[in-house]
Amino acid sequence: MAYLYNNPEDFTDELTEGFVAAYPQWVRRVPGGVVRSSRPAPGRVAVVIGGGSGHYPAFAGLVGPGLAHGAAMGNIFASPSAQQIYSVAKAAHTGGGVLFSYGNYAGDVLNFTQAQDRLNAEGIPARTVTVTDDISSAPLTDTAKRRGIAGDLTVFKV
Protein backbone atom coordinates (compact mmCIF):
# COMPACT_ATOMS: atom_id res chain seq x y z
CA MET A 1 0.00 0.00 0.00
CA ALA A 2 1.34 3.44 -0.90
CA TYR A 3 0.86 6.42 1.39
CA LEU A 4 0.85 10.07 0.37
CA TYR A 5 1.17 12.79 2.97
CA ASN A 6 2.86 16.13 3.47
CA ASN A 7 4.86 16.80 6.63
CA PRO A 8 4.63 13.73 8.93
CA GLU A 9 4.20 16.04 11.93
CA ASP A 10 0.96 17.34 10.38
CA PHE A 11 -0.39 13.90 9.47
CA THR A 12 -3.06 13.60 12.17
CA ASP A 13 -4.35 17.15 11.69
CA GLU A 14 -4.50 16.72 7.92
CA LEU A 15 -6.16 13.32 8.24
CA THR A 16 -8.83 14.81 10.51
CA GLU A 17 -9.36 17.88 8.31
CA GLY A 18 -9.74 15.69 5.24
CA PHE A 19 -12.14 13.31 6.96
CA VAL A 20 -14.33 16.19 8.19
CA ALA A 21 -14.25 17.83 4.74
CA ALA A 22 -15.37 14.56 3.15
CA TYR A 23 -18.19 13.89 5.65
CA PRO A 24 -19.52 17.19 7.02
CA GLN A 25 -23.03 15.74 7.18
CA TRP A 26 -21.81 13.28 9.85
CA VAL A 27 -18.90 14.85 11.76
CA ARG A 28 -17.41 18.16 12.79
CA ARG A 29 -13.98 18.82 14.16
CA VAL A 30 -13.42 19.86 17.76
CA PRO A 31 -10.14 20.20 19.64
CA GLY A 32 -8.87 16.67 20.15
CA GLY A 33 -10.99 14.86 17.58
CA VAL A 34 -14.48 14.86 16.08
CA VAL A 35 -18.10 14.80 17.23
CA ARG A 36 -21.37 14.32 15.39
CA SER A 37 -22.28 17.27 13.21
CA SER A 38 -25.86 17.18 14.56
CA ARG A 39 -26.48 17.47 18.27
CA PRO A 40 -28.17 14.47 19.92
CA ALA A 41 -31.31 15.03 21.97
CA PRO A 42 -30.67 16.88 25.24
CA GLY A 43 -30.09 14.56 28.18
CA ARG A 44 -28.81 11.64 26.12
CA VAL A 45 -25.65 9.85 27.27
CA ALA A 46 -22.76 10.72 24.95
CA VAL A 47 -20.65 7.75 23.84
CA VAL A 48 -17.04 8.84 23.32
CA ILE A 49 -14.46 6.45 21.88
CA GLY A 50 -10.87 6.95 20.89
CA GLY A 51 -7.27 5.98 20.49
CA GLY A 52 -4.36 6.58 18.17
CA SER A 53 -4.82 7.86 14.63
CA GLY A 54 -2.75 5.26 12.82
CA HIS A 55 -5.85 3.27 11.97
CA TYR A 56 -6.89 5.52 9.05
CA PRO A 57 -9.25 6.87 10.72
CA ALA A 58 -10.93 4.05 12.59
CA PHE A 59 -12.24 6.04 15.52
CA ALA A 60 -13.52 9.06 13.59
CA GLY A 61 -15.19 6.68 11.16
CA LEU A 62 -17.32 5.29 13.98
CA VAL A 63 -18.93 8.64 14.85
CA GLY A 64 -22.49 9.09 13.62
CA PRO A 65 -26.09 7.99 14.09
CA GLY A 66 -26.30 4.59 15.75
CA LEU A 67 -22.67 4.66 16.81
CA ALA A 68 -20.47 7.04 18.81
CA HIS A 69 -21.14 10.69 19.58
CA GLY A 70 -17.45 11.62 19.55
CA ALA A 71 -13.96 10.28 18.98
CA ALA A 72 -10.79 11.50 20.67
CA MET A 73 -7.84 10.99 18.34
CA GLY A 74 -4.20 10.90 19.36
CA ASN A 75 -1.18 10.90 17.10
CA ILE A 76 -0.19 7.92 15.00
CA PHE A 77 -0.43 4.85 17.25
CA ALA A 78 -0.40 7.07 20.35
CA SER A 79 -3.17 7.58 22.86
CA PRO A 80 -5.03 10.86 22.84
CA SER A 81 -4.10 13.10 25.76
CA ALA A 82 -6.42 13.54 28.72
CA GLN A 83 -7.07 17.10 27.50
CA GLN A 84 -8.05 15.89 24.01
CA ILE A 85 -10.41 13.30 25.49
CA TYR A 86 -11.91 15.83 27.90
CA SER A 87 -12.41 18.34 25.08
CA VAL A 88 -14.22 15.84 22.86
CA ALA A 89 -16.37 14.64 25.78
CA LYS A 90 -17.39 18.21 26.66
CA ALA A 91 -18.32 18.89 23.02
CA ALA A 92 -20.36 15.66 22.79
CA HIS A 93 -22.07 16.00 26.19
CA THR A 94 -25.74 17.07 26.09
CA GLY A 95 -26.66 16.66 29.76
CA GLY A 96 -26.93 12.89 30.17
CA GLY A 97 -23.34 12.15 31.08
CA VAL A 98 -20.54 10.50 29.12
CA LEU A 99 -19.72 6.86 28.48
CA PHE A 100 -16.13 6.23 27.39
CA SER A 101 -15.17 3.08 25.53
CA TYR A 102 -11.69 2.20 24.32
CA GLY A 103 -9.13 -0.59 24.13
CA ASN A 104 -7.08 -1.69 27.12
CA TYR A 105 -3.84 0.12 26.21
CA ALA A 106 -1.88 1.66 29.09
CA GLY A 107 -1.92 5.19 27.65
CA ASP A 108 -5.63 5.04 26.80
CA VAL A 109 -6.48 3.75 30.28
CA LEU A 110 -4.41 6.48 31.93
CA ASN A 111 -5.67 9.38 29.81
CA PHE A 112 -9.34 8.37 29.58
CA THR A 113 -9.35 7.83 33.36
CA GLN A 114 -7.94 11.32 33.93
CA ALA A 115 -10.57 12.84 31.63
CA GLN A 116 -13.29 10.82 33.37
CA ASP A 117 -12.12 11.99 36.79
CA ARG A 118 -12.12 15.61 35.61
CA LEU A 119 -15.66 15.33 34.21
CA ASN A 120 -16.93 13.67 37.40
CA ALA A 121 -15.29 16.41 39.49
CA GLU A 122 -17.21 18.98 37.42
CA GLY A 123 -20.51 17.19 38.05
CA ILE A 124 -20.73 15.49 34.64
CA PRO A 125 -21.31 11.77 35.22
CA ALA A 126 -18.70 9.77 33.31
CA ARG A 127 -18.17 6.01 33.18
CA THR A 128 -16.02 3.61 31.17
CA VAL A 129 -16.34 0.33 29.29
CA THR A 130 -12.87 -0.97 28.46
CA VAL A 131 -12.59 -3.52 25.65
CA THR A 132 -10.36 -6.44 26.66
CA ASP A 133 -11.33 -9.17 24.22
CA ASP A 134 -8.11 -9.77 22.32
CA ILE A 135 -7.02 -13.33 23.10
CA SER A 136 -3.72 -13.01 21.24
CA SER A 137 -2.36 -10.17 23.40
CA ALA A 138 -2.43 -12.08 26.70
CA PRO A 139 -3.13 -15.63 27.88
CA LEU A 140 -6.22 -16.64 29.83
CA THR A 141 -4.27 -16.27 33.09
CA ASP A 142 -3.63 -12.55 32.31
CA THR A 143 -6.98 -11.43 30.91
CA ALA A 144 -6.57 -7.98 32.48
CA LYS A 145 -3.70 -7.38 30.05
CA ARG A 146 -5.77 -8.10 26.94
CA ARG A 147 -5.84 -5.04 24.72
CA GLY A 148 -9.22 -5.28 22.99
CA ILE A 149 -8.34 -5.16 19.32
CA ALA A 150 -10.77 -7.61 17.78
CA GLY A 151 -14.05 -6.51 19.36
CA ASP A 152 -13.87 -2.71 19.62
CA LEU A 153 -16.43 -2.11 16.89
CA THR A 154 -18.91 -4.58 18.34
CA VAL A 155 -18.61 -3.13 21.84
CA PHE A 156 -18.90 0.45 20.58
CA LYS A 157 -22.04 -0.45 18.64
CA VAL A 158 -23.68 -2.17 21.62
Coordinates of N, CA and C in Angstrom, one line a residue:
M1 N 0.8 -1.2 0.0 CA 0.0 0.0 0.0 C 0.9 1.2 0.0
A2 N 0.6 2.2 -0.8 CA 1.3 3.4 -0.9 C 0.6 4.5 -0.1
Y3 N 1.4 5.3 0.6 CA 0.9 6.4 1.4 C 1.4 7.8 0.8
L4 N 0.5 8.7 0.8 CA 0.9 10.1 0.4 C 0.5 11.0 1.5
Y5 N 1.4 11.8 1.9 CA 1.2 12.8 3.0 C 2.2 13.9 2.9
N6 N 1.9 15.0 3.5 CA 2.9 16.1 3.5 C 3.9 15.9 4.6
N7 N 4.0 16.9 5.5 CA 4.9 16.8 6.6 C 4.3 15.8 7.6
P8 N 5.1 14.8 8.0 CA 4.6 13.7 8.9 C 4.1 14.3 10.3
E9 N 4.7 15.4 10.7 CA 4.2 16.0 11.9 C 2.8 16.6 11.8
D10 N 2.3 16.8 10.6 CA 1.0 17.3 10.4 C 0.0 16.2 10.0
F11 N 0.4 15.0 10.0 CA -0.4 13.9 9.5 C -1.8 13.8 10.1
T12 N -1.8 13.8 11.5 CA -3.1 13.6 12.2 C -4.0 14.8 11.9
D13 N -3.5 16.0 12.0 CA -4.3 17.1 11.7 C -4.9 17.1 10.3
E14 N -4.0 16.8 9.3 CA -4.5 16.7 7.9 C -5.5 15.6 7.7
L15 N -5.2 14.4 8.3 CA -6.2 13.3 8.2 C -7.5 13.7 8.8
T16 N -7.6 14.4 9.9 CA -8.8 14.8 10.5 C -9.5 15.9 9.6
E17 N -8.8 16.8 9.2 CA -9.4 17.9 8.3 C -10.0 17.3 7.0
G18 N -9.2 16.3 6.4 CA -9.7 15.7 5.2 C -11.0 14.9 5.5
F19 N -11.0 14.1 6.6 CA -12.1 13.3 7.0 C -13.4 14.2 7.2
V20 N -13.2 15.3 7.9 CA -14.3 16.2 8.2 C -14.8 16.9 6.9
A21 N -13.9 17.2 6.0 CA -14.3 17.8 4.7 C -15.0 16.8 3.9
A22 N -14.7 15.6 4.0 CA -15.4 14.6 3.1 C -16.8 14.2 3.7
Y23 N -16.9 14.3 5.0 CA -18.2 13.9 5.7 C -18.8 14.9 6.6
P24 N -19.0 16.2 6.1 CA -19.5 17.2 7.0 C -21.0 16.9 7.5
Q25 N -21.7 16.1 6.8 CA -23.0 15.7 7.2 C -23.0 14.8 8.4
W26 N -21.9 14.2 8.7 CA -21.8 13.3 9.8 C -20.9 13.8 11.0
V27 N -19.8 14.5 10.7 CA -18.9 14.9 11.8 C -18.5 16.3 11.6
R28 N -18.1 16.8 12.8 CA -17.4 18.2 12.8 C -16.2 18.1 13.7
R29 N -15.2 18.9 13.4 CA -14.0 18.8 14.2 C -14.1 19.6 15.4
V30 N -13.5 19.1 16.5 CA -13.4 19.9 17.8 C -12.0 19.6 18.2
P31 N -11.5 20.5 19.1 CA -10.1 20.2 19.6 C -10.0 18.8 20.2
G32 N -9.1 18.0 19.7 CA -8.9 16.7 20.2 C -9.5 15.6 19.3
G33 N -10.4 15.9 18.4 CA -11.0 14.9 17.6 C -12.2 15.3 16.8
V34 N -13.2 14.5 16.8 CA -14.5 14.9 16.1 C -15.7 14.5 16.9
V35 N -16.8 15.1 16.7 CA -18.1 14.8 17.2 C -19.1 14.8 16.1
R36 N -20.3 14.3 16.4 CA -21.4 14.3 15.4 C -21.7 15.8 15.0
S37 N -22.0 15.9 13.7 CA -22.3 17.3 13.2 C -23.7 17.7 13.7
S38 N -24.6 16.8 14.0 CA -25.9 17.2 14.6 C -25.8 16.8 16.0
R39 N -26.5 17.7 16.8 CA -26.5 17.5 18.3 C -27.5 16.4 18.6
P40 N -27.2 15.4 19.4 CA -28.2 14.5 19.9 C -29.2 15.2 20.8
A41 N -30.3 14.5 21.1 CA -31.3 15.0 22.0 C -30.7 15.4 23.3
P42 N -31.2 16.5 23.9 CA -30.7 16.9 25.2 C -30.9 15.8 26.2
G43 N -30.0 15.6 27.1 CA -30.1 14.6 28.2 C -29.7 13.2 27.8
R44 N -29.3 13.0 26.6 CA -28.8 11.6 26.1 C -27.4 11.4 26.5
V45 N -27.0 10.2 26.9 CA -25.7 9.8 27.3 C -24.8 9.9 26.0
A46 N -23.7 10.6 26.1 CA -22.8 10.7 25.0 C -21.7 9.6 25.0
V47 N -21.6 8.8 23.9 CA -20.7 7.8 23.8 C -19.4 8.3 23.2
V48 N -18.3 8.3 23.9 CA -17.0 8.8 23.3 C -16.0 7.7 23.3
I49 N -15.5 7.5 22.1 CA -14.5 6.4 21.9 C -13.1 7.1 21.5
G50 N -12.1 6.3 21.3 CA -10.9 6.9 20.9 C -9.7 6.1 21.0
G51 N -8.6 6.6 20.5 CA -7.3 6.0 20.5 C -6.4 6.7 19.5
G52 N -5.3 6.0 19.1 CA -4.4 6.6 18.2 C -4.9 6.7 16.8
S53 N -4.3 7.6 16.0 CA -4.8 7.9 14.6 C -4.2 7.0 13.5
G54 N -3.4 6.0 13.8 CA -2.7 5.3 12.8 C -3.7 4.3 12.1
H55 N -4.9 4.3 12.5 CA -5.9 3.3 12.0 C -6.7 3.8 10.8
Y56 N -6.4 4.9 10.3 CA -6.9 5.5 9.1 C -8.4 5.6 8.8
P57 N -9.1 6.3 9.4 CA -9.2 6.9 10.7 C -10.3 6.1 11.5
A58 N -10.0 5.0 12.0 CA -10.9 4.1 12.6 C -11.9 4.7 13.6
F59 N -11.4 5.5 14.5 CA -12.2 6.0 15.5 C -13.2 7.1 15.0
A60 N -12.7 8.0 14.2 CA -13.5 9.1 13.6 C -14.6 8.4 12.7
G61 N -14.2 7.4 12.0 CA -15.2 6.7 11.2 C -16.3 6.0 11.9
L62 N -16.3 5.9 13.2 CA -17.3 5.3 14.0 C -18.2 6.3 14.7
V63 N -18.1 7.6 14.3 CA -18.9 8.6 14.8 C -20.1 8.9 13.9
G64 N -21.3 8.8 14.4 CA -22.5 9.1 13.6 C -23.7 8.4 14.2
P65 N -24.9 8.6 13.6 CA -26.1 8.0 14.1 C -26.0 6.5 14.3
G66 N -26.4 6.0 15.4 CA -26.3 4.6 15.7 C -25.0 4.1 16.3
L67 N -24.0 5.0 16.3 CA -22.7 4.7 16.8 C -22.2 5.7 17.8
A68 N -21.0 6.1 17.8 CA -20.5 7.0 18.8 C -20.9 8.5 18.6
H69 N -20.9 9.3 19.7 CA -21.1 10.7 19.6 C -19.9 11.5 19.4
G70 N -18.7 10.9 19.7 CA -17.5 11.6 19.5 C -16.3 10.7 19.6
A71 N -15.2 11.1 19.0 CA -14.0 10.3 19.0 C -12.8 11.2 19.3
A72 N -12.0 10.8 20.3 CA -10.8 11.5 20.7 C -9.7 10.8 19.9
M73 N -8.8 11.6 19.2 CA -7.8 11.0 18.3 C -6.5 11.5 18.7
G74 N -5.6 10.6 19.1 CA -4.2 10.9 19.4 C -3.4 10.9 18.1
N75 N -2.1 11.0 18.2 CA -1.2 10.9 17.1 C -1.1 9.5 16.6
I76 N -0.3 9.2 15.6 CA -0.2 7.9 15.0 C 0.2 6.9 16.1
F77 N -0.6 5.9 16.3 CA -0.4 4.8 17.2 C -0.1 5.4 18.6
A78 N -0.6 6.5 19.0 CA -0.4 7.1 20.4 C -1.8 7.5 20.9
S79 N -1.9 7.2 22.2 CA -3.2 7.6 22.9 C -3.4 9.1 22.8
P80 N -4.7 9.4 22.7 CA -5.0 10.9 22.8 C -4.7 11.3 24.3
S81 N -4.4 12.6 24.4 CA -4.1 13.1 25.8 C -5.4 13.2 26.6
A82 N -5.3 13.3 27.9 CA -6.4 13.5 28.7 C -7.2 14.8 28.3
Q83 N -6.4 15.9 27.9 CA -7.1 17.1 27.5 C -7.9 16.9 26.2
Q84 N -7.3 16.2 25.2 CA -8.1 15.9 24.0 C -9.3 15.1 24.3
I85 N -9.3 14.1 25.1 CA -10.4 13.3 25.5 C -11.5 14.2 26.2
Y86 N -11.0 14.9 27.2 CA -11.9 15.8 27.9 C -12.6 16.8 26.9
S87 N -11.9 17.4 26.0 CA -12.4 18.3 25.1 C -13.5 17.7 24.2
V88 N -13.2 16.5 23.7 CA -14.2 15.8 22.9 C -15.5 15.5 23.7
A89 N -15.2 15.0 24.9 CA -16.4 14.6 25.8 C -17.2 15.9 26.1
K90 N -16.6 17.0 26.4 CA -17.4 18.2 26.7 C -18.2 18.6 25.4
A91 N -17.6 18.5 24.3 CA -18.3 18.9 23.0 C -19.5 17.9 22.7
A92 N -19.3 16.7 23.1 CA -20.4 15.7 22.8 C -21.5 15.6 23.9
H93 N -21.2 16.1 25.1 CA -22.1 16.0 26.2 C -23.3 16.9 26.0
T94 N -24.5 16.3 26.2 CA -25.7 17.1 26.1 C -26.6 17.0 27.4
G95 N -26.0 16.6 28.5 CA -26.7 16.7 29.8 C -26.9 15.3 30.4
G96 N -26.7 14.2 29.6 CA -26.9 12.9 30.2 C -25.7 12.1 30.6
G97 N -24.6 12.8 30.7 CA -23.3 12.1 31.1 C -22.6 11.6 29.9
V98 N -21.4 11.0 30.2 CA -20.5 10.5 29.1 C -20.2 9.1 29.4
L99 N -20.2 8.2 28.4 CA -19.7 6.9 28.5 C -18.5 6.7 27.6
F100 N -17.4 6.5 28.2 CA -16.1 6.2 27.4 C -16.0 4.8 27.1
S101 N -15.5 4.5 25.9 CA -15.2 3.1 25.5 C -13.9 3.1 24.7
Y102 N -13.0 2.2 25.0 CA -11.7 2.2 24.3 C -11.0 0.9 24.6
G103 N -9.9 0.6 23.9 CA -9.1 -0.6 24.1 C -8.3 -0.5 25.4
N104 N -7.8 -1.6 25.9 CA -7.1 -1.7 27.1 C -5.6 -1.4 26.9
Y105 N -5.2 -0.3 26.4 CA -3.8 0.1 26.2 C -3.5 1.0 27.4
A106 N -2.3 0.9 27.9 CA -1.9 1.7 29.1 C -2.1 3.2 29.0
G107 N -1.7 3.8 27.8 CA -1.9 5.2 27.6 C -3.4 5.6 27.6
D108 N -4.2 4.8 26.9 CA -5.6 5.0 26.8 C -6.3 5.0 28.2
V109 N -5.9 3.9 28.9 CA -6.5 3.7 30.3 C -6.1 5.0 31.1
L110 N -4.9 5.3 31.1 CA -4.4 6.5 31.9 C -5.1 7.8 31.5
N111 N -5.1 8.1 30.3 CA -5.7 9.4 29.8 C -7.2 9.4 29.8
F112 N -7.9 8.4 29.5 CA -9.3 8.4 29.6 C -9.8 8.4 31.0
T113 N -9.0 7.8 31.9 CA -9.3 7.8 33.4 C -9.2 9.2 33.9
Q114 N -8.1 9.9 33.5 CA -7.9 11.3 33.9 C -9.1 12.2 33.4
A115 N -9.5 12.0 32.2 CA -10.6 12.8 31.6 C -11.9 12.5 32.4
Q116 N -12.1 11.2 32.6 CA -13.3 10.8 33.4 C -13.3 11.4 34.8
D117 N -12.2 11.4 35.4 CA -12.1 12.0 36.8 C -12.4 13.5 36.7
R118 N -11.9 14.2 35.7 CA -12.1 15.6 35.6 C -13.6 15.9 35.4
L119 N -14.2 15.1 34.5 CA -15.7 15.3 34.2 C -16.5 15.1 35.5
N120 N -16.2 14.0 36.2 CA -16.9 13.7 37.4 C -16.8 14.8 38.4
A121 N -15.5 15.3 38.5 CA -15.3 16.4 39.5 C -16.1 17.7 39.1
E122 N -16.4 17.8 37.9 CA -17.2 19.0 37.4 C -18.7 18.7 37.5
G123 N -19.1 17.5 37.9 CA -20.5 17.2 38.1 C -21.1 16.5 36.8
I124 N -20.3 16.2 35.8 CA -20.7 15.5 34.6 C -20.5 14.0 34.9
P125 N -21.5 13.2 35.0 CA -21.3 11.8 35.2 C -20.6 11.1 34.0
A126 N -19.5 10.4 34.3 CA -18.7 9.8 33.3 C -18.3 8.4 33.8
R127 N -18.5 7.4 32.9 CA -18.2 6.0 33.2 C -17.4 5.4 32.0
T128 N -16.9 4.2 32.2 CA -16.0 3.6 31.2 C -16.4 2.2 30.9
V129 N -16.3 1.7 29.7 CA -16.3 0.3 29.3 C -15.0 0.1 28.5
T130 N -14.1 -0.7 29.1 CA -12.9 -1.0 28.5 C -13.0 -2.3 27.7
V131 N -12.5 -2.3 26.5 CA -12.6 -3.5 25.7 C -11.3 -4.3 25.9
T132 N -11.5 -5.6 26.3 CA -10.4 -6.4 26.7 C -10.5 -7.8 26.1
D133 N -11.0 -7.9 24.8 CA -11.3 -9.2 24.2 C -10.2 -9.9 23.5
D134 N -9.1 -9.3 23.2 CA -8.1 -9.8 22.3 C -7.3 -10.9 22.9
I135 N -7.7 -12.2 22.5 CA -7.0 -13.3 23.1 C -5.6 -13.5 22.7
S136 N -5.1 -12.8 21.6 CA -3.7 -13.0 21.2 C -2.8 -12.1 22.0
S137 N -3.3 -11.1 22.7 CA -2.4 -10.2 23.4 C -2.0 -10.6 24.8
A138 N -2.7 -11.6 25.4 CA -2.4 -12.1 26.7 C -3.1 -13.4 26.9
P139 N -2.5 -14.3 27.6 CA -3.1 -15.6 27.9 C -4.3 -15.5 28.8
L140 N -5.0 -16.6 29.0 CA -6.2 -16.6 29.8 C -5.9 -16.3 31.3
T141 N -4.7 -16.6 31.7 CA -4.3 -16.3 33.1 C -4.0 -14.8 33.3
D142 N -3.9 -14.0 32.2 CA -3.6 -12.6 32.3 C -4.7 -11.8 31.5
T143 N -5.9 -12.1 31.7 CA -7.0 -11.4 30.9 C -7.0 -9.9 31.1
A144 N -6.6 -9.4 32.3 CA -6.6 -8.0 32.5 C -5.6 -7.3 31.6
K145 N -4.7 -8.0 31.0 CA -3.7 -7.4 30.0 C -4.2 -7.4 28.6
R146 N -5.3 -8.0 28.3 CA -5.8 -8.1 26.9 C -6.1 -6.7 26.5
R147 N -5.8 -6.4 25.2 CA -5.8 -5.0 24.7 C -7.1 -4.7 24.0
G148 N -7.9 -5.6 23.6 CA -9.2 -5.3 23.0 C -9.1 -4.8 21.6
I149 N -8.5 -5.6 20.7 CA -8.3 -5.2 19.3 C -9.5 -5.7 18.5
A150 N -9.8 -6.9 18.7 CA -10.8 -7.6 17.8 C -12.2 -7.1 17.9
G151 N -12.6 -6.8 19.1 CA -14.1 -6.5 19.4 C -14.4 -5.1 19.6
D152 N -13.5 -4.1 19.4 CA -13.9 -2.7 19.6 C -15.2 -2.3 18.9
L153 N -15.3 -2.5 17.6 CA -16.4 -2.1 16.9 C -17.7 -2.7 17.5
T154 N -17.7 -3.9 17.8 CA -18.9 -4.6 18.3 C -19.3 -4.0 19.7
V155 N -18.3 -3.7 20.5 CA -18.6 -3.1 21.8 C -19.1 -1.7 21.7
F156 N -18.5 -0.9 20.8 CA -18.9 0.5 20.6 C -20.3 0.5 20.1
K157 N -20.7 -0.4 19.2 CA -22.0 -0.5 18.6 C -23.1 -0.8 19.7
V158 N -22.7 -1.8 20.6 CA -23.7 -2.2 21.6 C -23.9 -1.0 22.6

